[in-house]
Coordinates of N, CA and C in Angstrom, one line a residue:
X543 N 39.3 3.0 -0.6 CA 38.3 3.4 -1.5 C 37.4 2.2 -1.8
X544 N 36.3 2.3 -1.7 CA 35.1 1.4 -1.8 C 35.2 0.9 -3.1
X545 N 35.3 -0.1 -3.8 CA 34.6 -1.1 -4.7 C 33.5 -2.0 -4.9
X546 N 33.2 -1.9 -6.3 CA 31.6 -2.8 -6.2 C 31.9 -3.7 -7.4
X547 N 30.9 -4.7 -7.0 CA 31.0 -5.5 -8.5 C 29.8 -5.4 -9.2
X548 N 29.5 -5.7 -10.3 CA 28.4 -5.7 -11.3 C 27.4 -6.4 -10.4
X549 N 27.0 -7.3 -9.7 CA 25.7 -7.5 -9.2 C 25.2 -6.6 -8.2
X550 N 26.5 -6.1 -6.9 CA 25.9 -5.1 -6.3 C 25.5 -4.0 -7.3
X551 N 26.3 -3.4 -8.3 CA 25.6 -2.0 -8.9 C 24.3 -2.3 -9.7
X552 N 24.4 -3.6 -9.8 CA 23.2 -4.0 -11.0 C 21.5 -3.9 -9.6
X553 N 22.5 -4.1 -8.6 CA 21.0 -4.6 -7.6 C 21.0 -3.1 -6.9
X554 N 21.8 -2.1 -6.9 CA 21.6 -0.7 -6.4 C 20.8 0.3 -7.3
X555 N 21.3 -0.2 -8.4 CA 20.5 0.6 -9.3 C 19.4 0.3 -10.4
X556 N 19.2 -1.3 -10.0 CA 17.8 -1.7 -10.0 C 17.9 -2.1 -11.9
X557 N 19.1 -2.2 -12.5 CA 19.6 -3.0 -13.7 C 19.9 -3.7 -13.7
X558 N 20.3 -4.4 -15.0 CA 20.2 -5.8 -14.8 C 21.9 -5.9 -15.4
X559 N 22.8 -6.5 -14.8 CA 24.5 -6.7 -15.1 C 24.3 -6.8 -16.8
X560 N 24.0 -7.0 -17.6 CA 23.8 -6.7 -19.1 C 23.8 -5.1 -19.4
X561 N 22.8 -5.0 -18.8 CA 22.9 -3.3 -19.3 C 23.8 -2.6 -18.7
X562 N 24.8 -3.2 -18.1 CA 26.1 -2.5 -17.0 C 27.4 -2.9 -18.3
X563 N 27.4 -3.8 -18.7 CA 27.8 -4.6 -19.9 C 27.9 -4.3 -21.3
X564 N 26.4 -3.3 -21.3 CA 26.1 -2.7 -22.9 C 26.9 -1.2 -22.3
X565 N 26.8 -0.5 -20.7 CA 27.3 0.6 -21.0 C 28.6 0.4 -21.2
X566 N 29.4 -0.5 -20.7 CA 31.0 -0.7 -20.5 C 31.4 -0.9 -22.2
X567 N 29.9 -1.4 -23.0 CA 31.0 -2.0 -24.0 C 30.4 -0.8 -25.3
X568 N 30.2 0.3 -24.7 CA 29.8 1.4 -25.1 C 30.6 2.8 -25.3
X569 N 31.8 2.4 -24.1 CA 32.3 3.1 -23.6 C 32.4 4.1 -22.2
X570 N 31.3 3.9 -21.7 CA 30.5 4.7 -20.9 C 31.4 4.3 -19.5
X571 N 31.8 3.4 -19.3 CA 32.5 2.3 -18.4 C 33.4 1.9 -18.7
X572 N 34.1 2.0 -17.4 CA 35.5 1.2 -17.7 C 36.2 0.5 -16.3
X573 N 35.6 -0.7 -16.0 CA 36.1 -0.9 -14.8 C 37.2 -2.5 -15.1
X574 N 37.5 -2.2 -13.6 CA 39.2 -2.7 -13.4 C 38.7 -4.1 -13.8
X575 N 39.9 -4.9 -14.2 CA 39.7 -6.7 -14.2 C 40.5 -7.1 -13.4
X576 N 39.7 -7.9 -12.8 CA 40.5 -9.1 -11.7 C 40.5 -10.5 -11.6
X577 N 40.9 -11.0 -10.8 CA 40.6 -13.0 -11.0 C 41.5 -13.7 -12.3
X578 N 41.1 -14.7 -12.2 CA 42.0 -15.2 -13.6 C 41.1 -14.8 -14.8
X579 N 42.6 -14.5 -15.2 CA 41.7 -13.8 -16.9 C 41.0 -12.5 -17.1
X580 N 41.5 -12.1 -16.0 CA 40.5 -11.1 -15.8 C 39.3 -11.3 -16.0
X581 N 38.1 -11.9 -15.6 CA 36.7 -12.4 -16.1 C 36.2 -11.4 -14.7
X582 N 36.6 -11.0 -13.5 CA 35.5 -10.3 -12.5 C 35.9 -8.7 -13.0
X583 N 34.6 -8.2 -12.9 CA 34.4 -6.8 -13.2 C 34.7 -6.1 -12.0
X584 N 35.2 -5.5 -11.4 CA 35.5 -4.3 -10.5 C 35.4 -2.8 -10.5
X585 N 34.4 -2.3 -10.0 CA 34.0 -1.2 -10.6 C 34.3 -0.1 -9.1
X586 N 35.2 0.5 -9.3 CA 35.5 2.1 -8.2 C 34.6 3.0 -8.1
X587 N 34.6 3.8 -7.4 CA 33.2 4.8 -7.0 C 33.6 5.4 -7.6
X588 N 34.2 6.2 -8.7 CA 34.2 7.0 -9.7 C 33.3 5.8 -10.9
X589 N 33.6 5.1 -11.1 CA 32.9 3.4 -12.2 C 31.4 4.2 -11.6
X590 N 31.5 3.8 -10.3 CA 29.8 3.5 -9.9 C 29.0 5.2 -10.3
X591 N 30.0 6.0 -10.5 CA 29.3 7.9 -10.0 C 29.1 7.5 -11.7
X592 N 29.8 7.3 -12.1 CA 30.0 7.6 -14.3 C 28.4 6.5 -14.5
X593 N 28.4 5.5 -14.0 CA 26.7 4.5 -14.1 C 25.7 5.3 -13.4
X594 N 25.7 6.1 -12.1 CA 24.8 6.8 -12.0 C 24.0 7.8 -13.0
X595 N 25.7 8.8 -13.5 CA 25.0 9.6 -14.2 C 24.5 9.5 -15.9
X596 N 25.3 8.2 -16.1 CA 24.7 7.4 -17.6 C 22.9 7.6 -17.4
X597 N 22.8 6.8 -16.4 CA 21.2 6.1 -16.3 C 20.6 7.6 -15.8
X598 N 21.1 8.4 -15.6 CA 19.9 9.8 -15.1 C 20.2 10.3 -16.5
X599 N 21.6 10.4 -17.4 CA 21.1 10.6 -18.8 C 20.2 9.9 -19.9
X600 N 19.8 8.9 -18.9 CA 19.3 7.9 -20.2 C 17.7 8.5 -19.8
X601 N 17.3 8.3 -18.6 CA 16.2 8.8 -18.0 C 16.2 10.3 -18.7
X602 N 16.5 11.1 -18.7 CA 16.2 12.3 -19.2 C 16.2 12.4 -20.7
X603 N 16.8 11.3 -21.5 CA 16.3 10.7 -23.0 C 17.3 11.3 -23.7
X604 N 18.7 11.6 -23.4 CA 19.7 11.5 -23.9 C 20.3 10.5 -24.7
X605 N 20.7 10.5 -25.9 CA 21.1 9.6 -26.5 C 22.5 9.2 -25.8
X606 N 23.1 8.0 -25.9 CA 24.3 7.3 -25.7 C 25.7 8.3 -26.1
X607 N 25.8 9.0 -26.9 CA 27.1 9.8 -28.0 C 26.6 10.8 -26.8
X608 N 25.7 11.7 -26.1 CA 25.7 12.5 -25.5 C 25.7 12.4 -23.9
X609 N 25.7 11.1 -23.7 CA 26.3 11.0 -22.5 C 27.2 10.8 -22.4
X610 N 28.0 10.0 -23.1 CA 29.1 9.5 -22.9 C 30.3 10.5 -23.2
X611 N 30.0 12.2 -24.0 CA 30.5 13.1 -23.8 C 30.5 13.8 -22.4
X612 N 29.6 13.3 -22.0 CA 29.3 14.1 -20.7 C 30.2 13.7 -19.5
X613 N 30.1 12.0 -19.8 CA 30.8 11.5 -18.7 C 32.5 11.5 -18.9
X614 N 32.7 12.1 -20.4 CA 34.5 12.2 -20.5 C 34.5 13.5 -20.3
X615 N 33.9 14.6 -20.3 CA 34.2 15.5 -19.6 C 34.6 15.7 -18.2
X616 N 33.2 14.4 -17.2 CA 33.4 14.3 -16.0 C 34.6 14.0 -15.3
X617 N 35.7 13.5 -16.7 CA 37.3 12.2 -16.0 C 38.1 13.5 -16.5
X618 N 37.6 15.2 -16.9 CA 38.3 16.3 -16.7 C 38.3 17.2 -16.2
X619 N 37.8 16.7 -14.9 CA 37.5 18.3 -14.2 C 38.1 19.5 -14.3
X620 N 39.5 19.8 -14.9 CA 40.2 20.9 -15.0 C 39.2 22.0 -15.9
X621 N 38.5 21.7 -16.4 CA 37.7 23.3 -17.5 C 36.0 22.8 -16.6
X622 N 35.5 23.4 -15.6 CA 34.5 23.6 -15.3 C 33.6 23.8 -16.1
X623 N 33.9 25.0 -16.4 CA 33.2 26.1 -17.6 C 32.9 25.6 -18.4
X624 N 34.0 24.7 -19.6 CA 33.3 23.7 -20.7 C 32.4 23.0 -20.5
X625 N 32.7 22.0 -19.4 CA 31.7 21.1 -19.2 C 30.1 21.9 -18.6
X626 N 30.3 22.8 -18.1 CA 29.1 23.4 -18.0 C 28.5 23.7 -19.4
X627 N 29.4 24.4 -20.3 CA 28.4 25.0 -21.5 C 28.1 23.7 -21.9
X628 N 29.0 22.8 -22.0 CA 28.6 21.5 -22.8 C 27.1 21.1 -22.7
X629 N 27.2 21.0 -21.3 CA 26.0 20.8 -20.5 C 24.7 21.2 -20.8
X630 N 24.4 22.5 -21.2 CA 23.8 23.6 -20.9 C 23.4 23.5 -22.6
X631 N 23.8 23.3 -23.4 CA 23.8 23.0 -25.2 C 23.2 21.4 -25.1
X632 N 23.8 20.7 -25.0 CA 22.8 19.3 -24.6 C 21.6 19.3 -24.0
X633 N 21.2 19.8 -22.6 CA 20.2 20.3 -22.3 C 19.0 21.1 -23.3
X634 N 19.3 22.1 -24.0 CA 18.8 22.8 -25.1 C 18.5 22.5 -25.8
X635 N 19.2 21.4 -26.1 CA 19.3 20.4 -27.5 C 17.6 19.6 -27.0
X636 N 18.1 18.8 -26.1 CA 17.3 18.2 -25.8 C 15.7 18.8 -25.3
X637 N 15.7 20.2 -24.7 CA 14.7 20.9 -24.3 C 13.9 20.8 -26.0
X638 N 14.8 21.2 -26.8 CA 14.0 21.3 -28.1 C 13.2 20.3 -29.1
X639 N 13.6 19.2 -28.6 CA 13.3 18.1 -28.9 C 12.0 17.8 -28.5
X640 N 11.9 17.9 -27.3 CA 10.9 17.5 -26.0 C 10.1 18.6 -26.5
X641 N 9.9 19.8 -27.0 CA 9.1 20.9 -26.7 C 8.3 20.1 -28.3
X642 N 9.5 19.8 -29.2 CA 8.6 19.6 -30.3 C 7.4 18.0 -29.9
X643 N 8.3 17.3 -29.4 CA 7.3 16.4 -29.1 C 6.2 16.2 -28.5
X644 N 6.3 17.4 -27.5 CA 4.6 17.8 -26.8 C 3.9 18.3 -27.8
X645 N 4.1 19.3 -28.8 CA 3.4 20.0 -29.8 C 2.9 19.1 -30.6
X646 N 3.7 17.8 -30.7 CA 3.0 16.9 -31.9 C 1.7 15.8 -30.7
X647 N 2.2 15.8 -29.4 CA 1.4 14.8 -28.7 C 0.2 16.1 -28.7
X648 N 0.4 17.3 -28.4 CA -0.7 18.4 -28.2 C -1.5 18.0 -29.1
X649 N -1.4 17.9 -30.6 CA -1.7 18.2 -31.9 C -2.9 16.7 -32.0
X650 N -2.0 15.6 -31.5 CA -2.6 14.4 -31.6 C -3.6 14.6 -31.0
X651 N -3.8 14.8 -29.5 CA -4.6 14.3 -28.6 C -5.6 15.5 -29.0
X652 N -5.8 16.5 -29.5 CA -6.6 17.2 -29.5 C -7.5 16.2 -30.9
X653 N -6.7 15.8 -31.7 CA -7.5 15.2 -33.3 C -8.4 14.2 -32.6
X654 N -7.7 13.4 -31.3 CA -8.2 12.3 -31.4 C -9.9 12.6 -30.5
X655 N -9.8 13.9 -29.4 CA -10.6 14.6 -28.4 C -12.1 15.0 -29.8
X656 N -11.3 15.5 -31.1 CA -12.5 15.4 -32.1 C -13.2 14.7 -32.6
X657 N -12.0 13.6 -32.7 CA -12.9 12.0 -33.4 C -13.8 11.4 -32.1
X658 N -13.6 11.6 -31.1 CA -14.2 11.0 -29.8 C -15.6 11.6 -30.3
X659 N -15.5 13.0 -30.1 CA -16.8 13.9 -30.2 C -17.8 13.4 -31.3
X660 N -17.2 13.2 -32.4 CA -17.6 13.4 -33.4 C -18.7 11.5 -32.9
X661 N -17.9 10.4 -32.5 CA -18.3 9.3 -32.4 C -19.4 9.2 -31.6
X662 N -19.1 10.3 -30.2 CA -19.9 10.0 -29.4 C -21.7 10.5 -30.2
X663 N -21.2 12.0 -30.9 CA -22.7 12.7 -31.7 C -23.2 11.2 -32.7
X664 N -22.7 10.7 -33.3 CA -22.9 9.3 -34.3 C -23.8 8.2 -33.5
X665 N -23.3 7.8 -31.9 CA -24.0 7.2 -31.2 C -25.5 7.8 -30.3
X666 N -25.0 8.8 -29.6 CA -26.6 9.3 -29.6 C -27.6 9.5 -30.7
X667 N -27.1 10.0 -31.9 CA -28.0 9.9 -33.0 C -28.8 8.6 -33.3
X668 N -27.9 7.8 -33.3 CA -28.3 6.4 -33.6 C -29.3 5.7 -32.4
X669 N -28.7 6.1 -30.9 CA -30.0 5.5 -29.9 C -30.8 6.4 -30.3
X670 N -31.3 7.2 -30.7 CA -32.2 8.5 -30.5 C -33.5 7.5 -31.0
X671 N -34.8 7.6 -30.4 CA -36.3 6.8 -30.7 C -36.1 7.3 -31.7
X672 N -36.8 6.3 -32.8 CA -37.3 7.0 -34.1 C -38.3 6.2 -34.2
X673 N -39.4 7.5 -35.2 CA -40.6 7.6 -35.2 C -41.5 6.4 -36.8
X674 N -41.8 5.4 -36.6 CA -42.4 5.0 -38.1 C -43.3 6.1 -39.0
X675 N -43.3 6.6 -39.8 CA -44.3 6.8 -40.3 C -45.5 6.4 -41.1
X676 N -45.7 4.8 -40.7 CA -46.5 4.1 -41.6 C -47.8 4.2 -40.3
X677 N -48.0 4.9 -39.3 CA -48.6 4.9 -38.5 C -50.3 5.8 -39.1

């Protein structure tokens, strides 16, 4: 069975050994100690699959408490079905989140599309020739 250490996973997945360090000391991770004192990190392809799918939860803007449910479901494969609904409620969770936050970016970008307008009518007005009337 293949093993990796924190620089190869840090340099596969384009992180930096700290943030392999924040997930382990998060829970998220749990890999083997070796060497004196245990000081080398040793991480098994189950280690490396649980970091993949941390960082595609983090990428999809899952908070840490919801991944880290995700990935102790993954060390149970015996109930499919839970881990699916789990899944599927987090997802929703999060769908709803994201729906409200386009509505508020919607909301903004249109205010800001008015104040634009509104700036740009203020500047044409202002180049516009104007006429003396002391002529």
């Amino acid at each position: 069975m293949p093993t990796y250490t924190i620089a190869e996973l840090a340099q596969e997945f384009d992180v930096t050994p700290r943030a392999i360090r924040f997930y382990e000391d998060h829970g998220l991770l749990n890999p083997r100690r070796e060497g004196p004192g245990g000081r080398n990190r040793v991480y098994p392809a189950r280690e490396r699959i649980r970091l993949k799918l941390a960082l595609r939860g983090k990428r999809l803007g899952l908070t840490l408490a919801a991944i880290k449910g995700l990935l102790d479901m993954y060390d149970s494969p015996k109930d499919t079905e839970a881990q699916l609904q789990q899944f599927l409620a987090v997802l929703a969770q999060h769908r709803a989140k994201l729906e409200r936050q386009r509505e508020d970016l919607e909301l903004t970008l249109s205010e800001i599309a008015a104040h634009e307008q509104e700036c740009v009518q203020l500047l044409k007005q202002r180049s516009a020739p104007r006429f003396s009337r002391s002529a």
